[in-house]
XYZ file of C-alpha atoms in Angstrom:
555
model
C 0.000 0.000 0.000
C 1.300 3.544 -1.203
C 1.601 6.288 1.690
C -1.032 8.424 1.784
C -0.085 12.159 0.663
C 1.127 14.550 2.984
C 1.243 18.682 2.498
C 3.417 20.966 4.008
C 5.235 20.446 7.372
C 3.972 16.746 7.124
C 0.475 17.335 7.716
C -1.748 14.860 5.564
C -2.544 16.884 2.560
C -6.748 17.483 2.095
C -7.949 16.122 -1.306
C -10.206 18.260 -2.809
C -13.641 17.467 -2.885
C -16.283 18.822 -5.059
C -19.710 19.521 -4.579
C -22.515 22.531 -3.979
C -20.873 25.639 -3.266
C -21.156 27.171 -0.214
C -20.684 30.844 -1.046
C -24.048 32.643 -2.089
C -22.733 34.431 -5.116
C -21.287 31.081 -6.351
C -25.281 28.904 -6.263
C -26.565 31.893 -7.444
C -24.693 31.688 -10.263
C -24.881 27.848 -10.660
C -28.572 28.079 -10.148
C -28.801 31.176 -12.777
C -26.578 29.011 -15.114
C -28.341 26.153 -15.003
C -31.760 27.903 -15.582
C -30.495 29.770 -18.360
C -29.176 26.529 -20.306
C -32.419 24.512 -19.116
C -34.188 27.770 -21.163
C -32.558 27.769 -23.729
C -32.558 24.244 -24.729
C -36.224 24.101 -24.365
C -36.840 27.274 -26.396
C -34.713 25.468 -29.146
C -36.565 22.219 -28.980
C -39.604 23.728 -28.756
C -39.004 25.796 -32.112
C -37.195 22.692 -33.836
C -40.347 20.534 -32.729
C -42.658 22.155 -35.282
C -40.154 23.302 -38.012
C -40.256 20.244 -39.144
C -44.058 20.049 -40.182
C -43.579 23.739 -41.259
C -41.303 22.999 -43.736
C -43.992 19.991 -45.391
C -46.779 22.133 -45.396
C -44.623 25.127 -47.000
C -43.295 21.662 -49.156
C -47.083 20.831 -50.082
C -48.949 24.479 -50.116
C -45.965 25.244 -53.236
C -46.612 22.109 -54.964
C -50.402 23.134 -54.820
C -49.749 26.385 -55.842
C -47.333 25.052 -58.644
C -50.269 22.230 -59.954
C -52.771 25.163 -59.806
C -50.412 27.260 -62.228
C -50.124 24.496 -64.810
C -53.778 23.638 -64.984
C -54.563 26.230 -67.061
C -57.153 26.690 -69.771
C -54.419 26.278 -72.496
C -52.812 23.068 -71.366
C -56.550 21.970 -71.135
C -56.864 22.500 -74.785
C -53.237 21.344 -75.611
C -54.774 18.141 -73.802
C -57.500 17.866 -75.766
C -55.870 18.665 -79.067
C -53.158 16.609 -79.048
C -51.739 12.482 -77.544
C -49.414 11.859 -75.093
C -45.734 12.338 -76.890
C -42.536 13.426 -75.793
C -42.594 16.634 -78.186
C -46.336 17.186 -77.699
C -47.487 20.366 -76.408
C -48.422 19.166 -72.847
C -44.827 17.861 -72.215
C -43.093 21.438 -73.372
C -45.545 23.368 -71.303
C -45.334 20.736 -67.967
C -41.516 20.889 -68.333
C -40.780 24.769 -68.662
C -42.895 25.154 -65.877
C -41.146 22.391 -63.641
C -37.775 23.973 -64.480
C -38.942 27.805 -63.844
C -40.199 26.041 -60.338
C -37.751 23.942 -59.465
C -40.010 21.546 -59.226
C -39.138 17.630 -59.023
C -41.958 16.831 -61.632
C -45.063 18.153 -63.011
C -47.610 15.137 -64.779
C -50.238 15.872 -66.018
C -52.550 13.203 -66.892
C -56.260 12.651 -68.943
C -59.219 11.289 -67.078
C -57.919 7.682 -67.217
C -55.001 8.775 -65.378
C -52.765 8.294 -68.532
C -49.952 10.330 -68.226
C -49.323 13.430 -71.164
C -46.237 14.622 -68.962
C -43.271 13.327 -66.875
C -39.672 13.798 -66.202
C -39.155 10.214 -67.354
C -39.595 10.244 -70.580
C -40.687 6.636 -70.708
C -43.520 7.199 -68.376
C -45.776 9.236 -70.859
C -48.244 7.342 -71.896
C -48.512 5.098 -68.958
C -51.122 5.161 -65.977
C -50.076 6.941 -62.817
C -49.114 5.093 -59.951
C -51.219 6.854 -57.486
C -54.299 7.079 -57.224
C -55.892 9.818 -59.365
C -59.673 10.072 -58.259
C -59.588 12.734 -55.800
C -58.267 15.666 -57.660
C -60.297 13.635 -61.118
C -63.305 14.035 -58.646
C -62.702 18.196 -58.884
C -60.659 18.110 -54.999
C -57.356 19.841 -54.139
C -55.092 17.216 -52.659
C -51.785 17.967 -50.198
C -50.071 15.331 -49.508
C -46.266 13.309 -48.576
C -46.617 9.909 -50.667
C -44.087 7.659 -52.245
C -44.236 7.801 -56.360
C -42.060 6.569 -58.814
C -39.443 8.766 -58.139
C -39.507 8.436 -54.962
C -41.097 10.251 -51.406
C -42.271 13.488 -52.260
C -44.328 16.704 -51.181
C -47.110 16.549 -53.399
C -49.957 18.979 -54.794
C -53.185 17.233 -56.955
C -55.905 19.993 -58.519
C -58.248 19.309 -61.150
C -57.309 20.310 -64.803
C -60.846 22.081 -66.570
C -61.395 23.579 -69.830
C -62.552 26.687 -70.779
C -66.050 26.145 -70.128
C -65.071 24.418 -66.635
C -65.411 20.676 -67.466
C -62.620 18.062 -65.635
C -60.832 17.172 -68.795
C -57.826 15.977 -65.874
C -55.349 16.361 -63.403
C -52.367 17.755 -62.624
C -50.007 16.345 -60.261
C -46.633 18.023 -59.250
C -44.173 16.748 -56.739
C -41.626 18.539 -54.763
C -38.167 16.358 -53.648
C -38.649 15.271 -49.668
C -35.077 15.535 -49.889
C -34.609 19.412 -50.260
C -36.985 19.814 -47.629
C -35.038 17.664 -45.142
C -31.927 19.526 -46.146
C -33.767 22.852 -45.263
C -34.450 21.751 -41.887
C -30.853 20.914 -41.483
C -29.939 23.986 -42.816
C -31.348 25.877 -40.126
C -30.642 23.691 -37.396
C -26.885 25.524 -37.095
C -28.445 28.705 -37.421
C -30.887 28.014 -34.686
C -28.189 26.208 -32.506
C -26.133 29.727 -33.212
C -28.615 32.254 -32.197
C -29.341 29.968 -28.855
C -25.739 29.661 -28.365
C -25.217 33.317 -28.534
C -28.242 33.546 -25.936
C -26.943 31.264 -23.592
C -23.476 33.386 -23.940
C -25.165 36.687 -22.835
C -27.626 34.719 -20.189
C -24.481 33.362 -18.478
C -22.966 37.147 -18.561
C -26.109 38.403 -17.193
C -25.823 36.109 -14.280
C -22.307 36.265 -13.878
C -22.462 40.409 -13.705
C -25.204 39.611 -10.956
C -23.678 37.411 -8.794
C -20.527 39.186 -8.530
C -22.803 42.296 -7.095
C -24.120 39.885 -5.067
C -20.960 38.965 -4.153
C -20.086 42.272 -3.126
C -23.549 42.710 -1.663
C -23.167 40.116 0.787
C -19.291 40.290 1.456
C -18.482 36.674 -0.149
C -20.632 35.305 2.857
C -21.767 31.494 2.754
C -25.830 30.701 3.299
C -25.122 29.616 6.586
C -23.089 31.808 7.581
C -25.745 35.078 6.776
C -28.534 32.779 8.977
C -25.305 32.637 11.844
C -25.357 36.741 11.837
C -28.728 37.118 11.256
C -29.173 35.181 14.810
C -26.387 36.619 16.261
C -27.470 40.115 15.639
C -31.296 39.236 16.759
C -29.999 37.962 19.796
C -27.232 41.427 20.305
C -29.934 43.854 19.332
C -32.818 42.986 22.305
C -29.548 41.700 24.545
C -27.594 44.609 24.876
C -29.218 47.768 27.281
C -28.835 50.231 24.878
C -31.605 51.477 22.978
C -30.635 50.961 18.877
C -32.293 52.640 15.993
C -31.732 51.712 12.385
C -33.240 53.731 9.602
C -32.943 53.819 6.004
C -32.691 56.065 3.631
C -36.222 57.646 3.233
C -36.243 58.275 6.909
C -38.023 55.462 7.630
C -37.755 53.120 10.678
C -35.902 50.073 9.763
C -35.772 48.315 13.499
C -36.009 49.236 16.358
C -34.728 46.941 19.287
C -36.860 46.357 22.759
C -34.617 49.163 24.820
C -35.285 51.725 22.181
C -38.896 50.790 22.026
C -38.819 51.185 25.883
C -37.193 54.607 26.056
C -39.180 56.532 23.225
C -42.314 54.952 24.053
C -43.369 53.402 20.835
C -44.374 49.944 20.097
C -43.264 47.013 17.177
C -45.678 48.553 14.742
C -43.771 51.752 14.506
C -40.926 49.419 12.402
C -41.739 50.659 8.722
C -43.265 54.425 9.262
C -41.244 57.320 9.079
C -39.489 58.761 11.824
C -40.956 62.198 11.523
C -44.707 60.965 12.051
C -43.832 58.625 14.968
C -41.808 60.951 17.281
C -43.603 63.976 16.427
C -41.775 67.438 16.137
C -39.140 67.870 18.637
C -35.550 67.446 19.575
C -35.207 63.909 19.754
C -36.259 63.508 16.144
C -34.047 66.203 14.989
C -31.274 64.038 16.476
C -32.235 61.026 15.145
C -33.037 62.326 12.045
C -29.368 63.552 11.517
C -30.447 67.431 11.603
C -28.743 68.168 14.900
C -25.071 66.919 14.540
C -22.865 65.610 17.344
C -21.492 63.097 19.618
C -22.846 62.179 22.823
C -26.594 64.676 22.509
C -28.752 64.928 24.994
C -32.486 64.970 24.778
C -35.650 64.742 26.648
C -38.233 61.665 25.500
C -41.135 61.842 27.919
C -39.700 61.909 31.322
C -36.438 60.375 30.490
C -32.846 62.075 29.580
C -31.495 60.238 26.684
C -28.064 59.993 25.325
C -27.882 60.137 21.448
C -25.315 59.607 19.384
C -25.872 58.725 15.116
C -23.672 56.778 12.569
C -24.514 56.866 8.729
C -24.232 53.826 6.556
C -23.508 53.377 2.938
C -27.011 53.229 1.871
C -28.634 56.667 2.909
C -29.366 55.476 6.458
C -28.007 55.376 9.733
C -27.962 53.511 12.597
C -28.461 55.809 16.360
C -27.823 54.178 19.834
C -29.910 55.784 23.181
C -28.552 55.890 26.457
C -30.781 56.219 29.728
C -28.955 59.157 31.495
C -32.369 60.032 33.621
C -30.939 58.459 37.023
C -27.588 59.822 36.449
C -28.691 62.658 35.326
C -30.627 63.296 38.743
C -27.312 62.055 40.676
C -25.520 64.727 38.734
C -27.682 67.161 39.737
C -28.123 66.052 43.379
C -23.989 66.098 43.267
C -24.458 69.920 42.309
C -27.021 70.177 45.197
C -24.815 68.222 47.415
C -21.779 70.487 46.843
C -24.250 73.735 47.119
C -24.949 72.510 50.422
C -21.794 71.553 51.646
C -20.490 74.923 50.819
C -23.400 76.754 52.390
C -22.414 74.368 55.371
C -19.135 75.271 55.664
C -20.351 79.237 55.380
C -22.739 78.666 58.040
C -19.592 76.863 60.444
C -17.616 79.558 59.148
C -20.381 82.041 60.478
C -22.039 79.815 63.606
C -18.211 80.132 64.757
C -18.344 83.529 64.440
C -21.552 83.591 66.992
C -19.977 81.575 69.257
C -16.900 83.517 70.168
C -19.065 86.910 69.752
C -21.302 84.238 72.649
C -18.034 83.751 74.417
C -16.806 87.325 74.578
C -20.278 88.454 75.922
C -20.861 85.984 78.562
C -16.763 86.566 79.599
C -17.434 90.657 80.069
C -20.450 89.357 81.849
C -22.556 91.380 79.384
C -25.661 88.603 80.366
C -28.801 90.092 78.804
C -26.856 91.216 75.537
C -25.645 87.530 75.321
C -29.827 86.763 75.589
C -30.428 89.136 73.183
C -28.104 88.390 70.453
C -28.988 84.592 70.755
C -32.782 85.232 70.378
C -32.197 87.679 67.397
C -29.962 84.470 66.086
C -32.362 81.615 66.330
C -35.609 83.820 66.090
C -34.491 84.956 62.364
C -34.505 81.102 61.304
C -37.326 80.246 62.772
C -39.639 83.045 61.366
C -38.377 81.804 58.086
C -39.118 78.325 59.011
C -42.946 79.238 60.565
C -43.422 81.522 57.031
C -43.112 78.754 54.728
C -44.748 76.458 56.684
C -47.740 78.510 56.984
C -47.941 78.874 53.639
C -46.623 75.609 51.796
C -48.449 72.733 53.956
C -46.621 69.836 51.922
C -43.685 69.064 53.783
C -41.535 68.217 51.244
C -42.224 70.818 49.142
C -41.753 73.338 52.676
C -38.657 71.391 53.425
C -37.041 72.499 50.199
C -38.149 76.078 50.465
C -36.735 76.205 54.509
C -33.295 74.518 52.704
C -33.190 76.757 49.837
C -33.820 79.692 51.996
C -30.854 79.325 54.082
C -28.578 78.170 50.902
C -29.996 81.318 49.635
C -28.992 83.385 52.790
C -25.388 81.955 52.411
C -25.097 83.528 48.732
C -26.402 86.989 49.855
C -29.862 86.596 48.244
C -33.117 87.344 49.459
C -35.467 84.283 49.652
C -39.504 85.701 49.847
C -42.492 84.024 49.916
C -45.349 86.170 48.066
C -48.072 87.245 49.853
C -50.762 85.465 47.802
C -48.899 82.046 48.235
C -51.758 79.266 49.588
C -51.025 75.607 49.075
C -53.146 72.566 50.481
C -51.520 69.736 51.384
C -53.451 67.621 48.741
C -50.340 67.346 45.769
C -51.152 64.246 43.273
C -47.162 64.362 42.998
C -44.875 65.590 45.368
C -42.273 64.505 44.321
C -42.406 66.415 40.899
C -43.234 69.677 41.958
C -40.138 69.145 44.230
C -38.043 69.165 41.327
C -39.647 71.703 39.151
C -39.043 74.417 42.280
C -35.706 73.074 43.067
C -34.872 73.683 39.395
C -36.589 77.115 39.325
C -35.355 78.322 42.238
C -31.825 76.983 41.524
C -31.345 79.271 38.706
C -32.763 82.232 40.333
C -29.936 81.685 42.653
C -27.455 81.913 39.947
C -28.872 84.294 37.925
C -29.380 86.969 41.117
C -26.238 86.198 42.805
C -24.148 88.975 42.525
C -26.643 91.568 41.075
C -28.206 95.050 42.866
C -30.059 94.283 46.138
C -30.071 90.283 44.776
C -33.467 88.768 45.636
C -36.043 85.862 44.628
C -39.520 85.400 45.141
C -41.757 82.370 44.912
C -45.486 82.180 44.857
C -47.372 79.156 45.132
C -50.761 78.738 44.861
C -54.038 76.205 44.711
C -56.840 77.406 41.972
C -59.133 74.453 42.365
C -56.819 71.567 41.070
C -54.670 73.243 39.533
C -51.427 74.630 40.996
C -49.065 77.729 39.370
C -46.214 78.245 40.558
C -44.165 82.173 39.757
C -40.797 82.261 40.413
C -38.631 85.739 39.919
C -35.498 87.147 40.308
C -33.479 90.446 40.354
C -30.909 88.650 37.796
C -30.016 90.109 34.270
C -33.344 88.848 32.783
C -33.820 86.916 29.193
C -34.282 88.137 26.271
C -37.397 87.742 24.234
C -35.831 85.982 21.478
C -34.170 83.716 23.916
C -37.602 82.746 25.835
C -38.085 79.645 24.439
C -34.823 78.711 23.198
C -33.726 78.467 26.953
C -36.384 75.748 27.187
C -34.865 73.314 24.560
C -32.634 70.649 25.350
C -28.593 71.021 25.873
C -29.177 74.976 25.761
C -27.202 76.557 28.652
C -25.301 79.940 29.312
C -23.506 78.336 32.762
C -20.093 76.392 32.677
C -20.650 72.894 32.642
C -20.827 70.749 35.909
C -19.125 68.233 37.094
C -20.986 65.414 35.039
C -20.555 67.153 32.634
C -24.142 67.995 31.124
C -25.879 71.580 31.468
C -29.499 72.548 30.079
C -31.592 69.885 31.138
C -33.102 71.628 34.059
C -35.803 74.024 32.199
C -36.628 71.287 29.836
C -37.197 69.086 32.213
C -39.453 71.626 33.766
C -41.565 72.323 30.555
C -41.863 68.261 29.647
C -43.228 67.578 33.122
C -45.763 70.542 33.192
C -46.736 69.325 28.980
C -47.270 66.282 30.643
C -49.728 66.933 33.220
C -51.643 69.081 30.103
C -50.142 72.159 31.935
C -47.347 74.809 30.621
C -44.118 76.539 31.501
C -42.941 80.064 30.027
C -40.496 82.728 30.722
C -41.076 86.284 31.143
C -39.756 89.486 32.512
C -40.385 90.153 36.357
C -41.328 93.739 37.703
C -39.229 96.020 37.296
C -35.999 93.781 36.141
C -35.254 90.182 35.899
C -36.772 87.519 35.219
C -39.904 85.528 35.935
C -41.137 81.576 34.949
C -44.469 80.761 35.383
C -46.151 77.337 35.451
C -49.226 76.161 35.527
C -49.889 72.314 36.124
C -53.574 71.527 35.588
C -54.960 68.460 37.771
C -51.845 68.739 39.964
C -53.953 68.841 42.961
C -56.668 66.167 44.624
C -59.831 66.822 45.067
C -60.541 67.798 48.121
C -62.449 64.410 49.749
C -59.410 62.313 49.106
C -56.786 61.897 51.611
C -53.047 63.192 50.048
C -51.114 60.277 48.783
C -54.431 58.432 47.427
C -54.282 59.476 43.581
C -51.117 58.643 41.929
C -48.639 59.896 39.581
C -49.610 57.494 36.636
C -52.750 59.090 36.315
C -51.535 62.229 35.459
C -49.081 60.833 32.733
């Protein structure tokens, strides 16, 4: 037994097996090969199939019309006038006409089926050998029949004189011969033009499946089903939300986090962008009309994270992020570090106290000690009792008493307007907690530092609904700028510390939209600037105990 062959380094060398491609570009091209020959020969056989009887019939129809020629009046008369010879009239005529038609022979015979005419000379005067009765009976025949000289294409017709009386027949045959040779003639023709189809078919499919090839990188079958799973099971896997659209703007997929952020459903796969998400920023950035890495915008009640990558068809493909909860622990950092600050003022300052205290008691200066610590702790206390009376949710008062003293700390005047009433009957604390704390946040910054720096909030109840006016002695907006300050990512302050500014206002507005209520910007008394909102339904009525209706029902 030989050794079996090895390849390099040893290693027993593969033999090459052959069988069904697995490449897509190559069965496409087998498959469009194959379909193209199978076409073509069929087309061919299917035209060859009736040439054949095509050609007889031409064969028979130009005998006919040949025999109808030569039965004429004339050779009638000849007929009658004359007996069958080989010089007699009726053989000149028959033979001039067979040689002008190329005809294999022309007879013409009497009623008795005597021949007056024949190629053979030897045959005139002899009986047919067929049988003459049909075209003796006044018929046309067509026919294919074996003679004398042999299979031929034949045409019978009657032959009448002048006044219409059978006075004959004539009979003229075509060679079967010629008539085979024309069908082989055209066989290479045929065989040519189908060749030449088959030539372009196969560069037709060969032009296609190398697009193809392109099309689908050179991929196997099996292994497009492998990505096809692989990216089904990545898409709803991964916790980012993934968009892919195409190049009419239309949704192409959508994965279950991105149907989960923007709110939409499966059905929304197909329909364009624009009339799914509405007007607004987060179609803008989808769409490819805001430009950017890393945009934020505001979907419902969630801060998204967008960024947007074209492909080579028209489309892209964007990816979402849910920034809402670090978003809030951004801001809470801010809030944190606010406080911590106005903390370490207030040490800075309660230290103060304390050795002014110390140096009181010490020059035993008793009742001014008393006094200064009741002018101390009776200022933060009437604040306390002010917006208590007049706020009864506690959270909401909490954050008022908080951002009063923060306020304090920066130099700025924290007031509660006179006309502020609010029942403790809020469908959503929680919410209105961070629309003030927003509000009031960037009074802060915007009155810091200006004349006589103040803010004033007014809160009140009007049946169910709740407004809320916050103003400040800041620089003010500008009217142009009144609602551009509300959209996404807009922001005149340095940025924080994670690193995302202008969320706060729109926040603001998509929370009061959402409760059917509104949220504008205006110019305060005098100078400044004022925000207003008005949050319809934001209140229970007034049988229910607080707590009892929730927050979904005013989403």
């Amino acid at each position: 037994m030989s050794p079996a062959p090895t390849g390099p380094a040893g290693a027993p060398a593969r033999r090459r097996q052959f069988g069904w491609p697995r490449r897509v570009f190559a069965q496409v091209l087998l498959m469009q090969l194959a379909i193209a020959s199978g076409v073509t020969v069929l087309a061919t056989g299917l035209f060859l199939a009736p040439l054949s009887d095509q050609l007889d019939d031409q064969a028979m129809r130009r005998a006919l019309a040949i025999a109808e020629t030569t039965a004429s009046p004339r050779v009638a008369e000849d007929l009658l006038g004359s007996q069958p010879s080989v010089r007699g009239p009726v053989q000149r005529e028959a033979e001039r006409i067979r040689r002008t038609a190329g005809a294999e022979y022309v007879v013409v015979m009497d009623t008795r089926g005597v021949r007056w005419s024949h190629t053979d000379p030897g045959q005139i005067g002899r009986v047919v050998s067929t049988d003459p009765s049909q075209p003796l009976a006044g018929r046309h025949v067509m026919e294919i029949d074996n003679g004398t000289l042999g299979r031929s294409a034949r045409g019978k017709v009657p032959l009448r004189d002048d006044r219409g009386r059978i006075v004959g027949a004539v009979s003229v045959g075509i060679e079967y011969d010629s008539v085979r040779g024309r069908l082989l003639a055209a066989i290479p023709g045929l065989l040519a033009y189908a060749g030449g189809a088959l030539a372009v078919g196969a560069l037709a499919a060969y032009m296609i499946s190398r697009r193809l090839q392109r099309q689908t990188h050179d991929l196997a079958f099996s292994d497009i089903s492998a990505l096809l799973a692989e990216r089904e099971a990545m898409l709803h896997g991964i916790r980012e939300g993934v968009v892919a659209l195409d190049g009419a703007g239309r949704i192409r997929l959508m994965n279950d986090e991105a149907q989960r952020l923007l709110g939409l459903g499966p059905e929304a796969a197909g329909q364009p962008l624009d009339e799914v998400l509405g007007t607004g920023r987060t179609t803008d950035v989808l769409a490819g009309r805001v430009t950017g890495e890393d945009l934020v915008t505001v979907r419902g009640h969630r801060v998204l994270i967008a960024n947007r990558m074209p492909t080579d068809d028209g489309g892209a493909v964007a990816t979402l992020r849910d920034r809402t909860e670090l978003e809030q622990l951004g801001r809470e950092l801010d809030s944190t570090r606010g406080l911590i600050d106005a903390l370490r003022a207030q040490d800075h300052e309660h230290a103060n106290r304390m050795h002014t205290l110390l140096g009181l008691l010490e020059l035993e200066m008793h009742e001014e000690a008393v006094d200064f610590v009741t002018g101390v702790v009776g200022v933060h206390r009437a604040t306390a009792e002010q917006v208590t009376e007049k706020i009864h949710d506690p959270l909401l008062a909490s954050l008022l008493v908080g951002k009063a003293t923060v306020a304090a700390e920066r130099g700025v005047s924290l007031r509660i307007a006179p006309g502020t009433l609010l029942p403790d009957r809020l469908v959503d604390p929680r919410g209105l907690v961070t629309v003030v704390g927003n509000l009031v946040d960037n009074a802060l910054d915007a009155a810091a530092g200006s004349d006589d720096p103040r803010i004033e909030i007014e809160l009140r109840g009007e049946g169910r609904t709740v407004v809320l006016r916050v103003s400040d002695s800041g620089p003010g907006v500008p009217a142009e700028q009144r609602e551009l300050i509300f959209t996404e990512g807009w922001s005149t302050k340095e940025l924080p510390a994670h690193g995302k500014r202008g969320l706060g206002l729109a926040l603001v507005r998509r929370f009061a939209e959402r409760q059917g209520g509104s949220a504008r910007a205006g110019a305060a008394m005098g100078r400044g600037a004022e925000f207003t909102v008005v949050l319809p339904e934001a209140l229970a009525d007034p049988g229910l105990e607080p707590g009892l209706a929730t927050v979904g029902e005013t989403r």
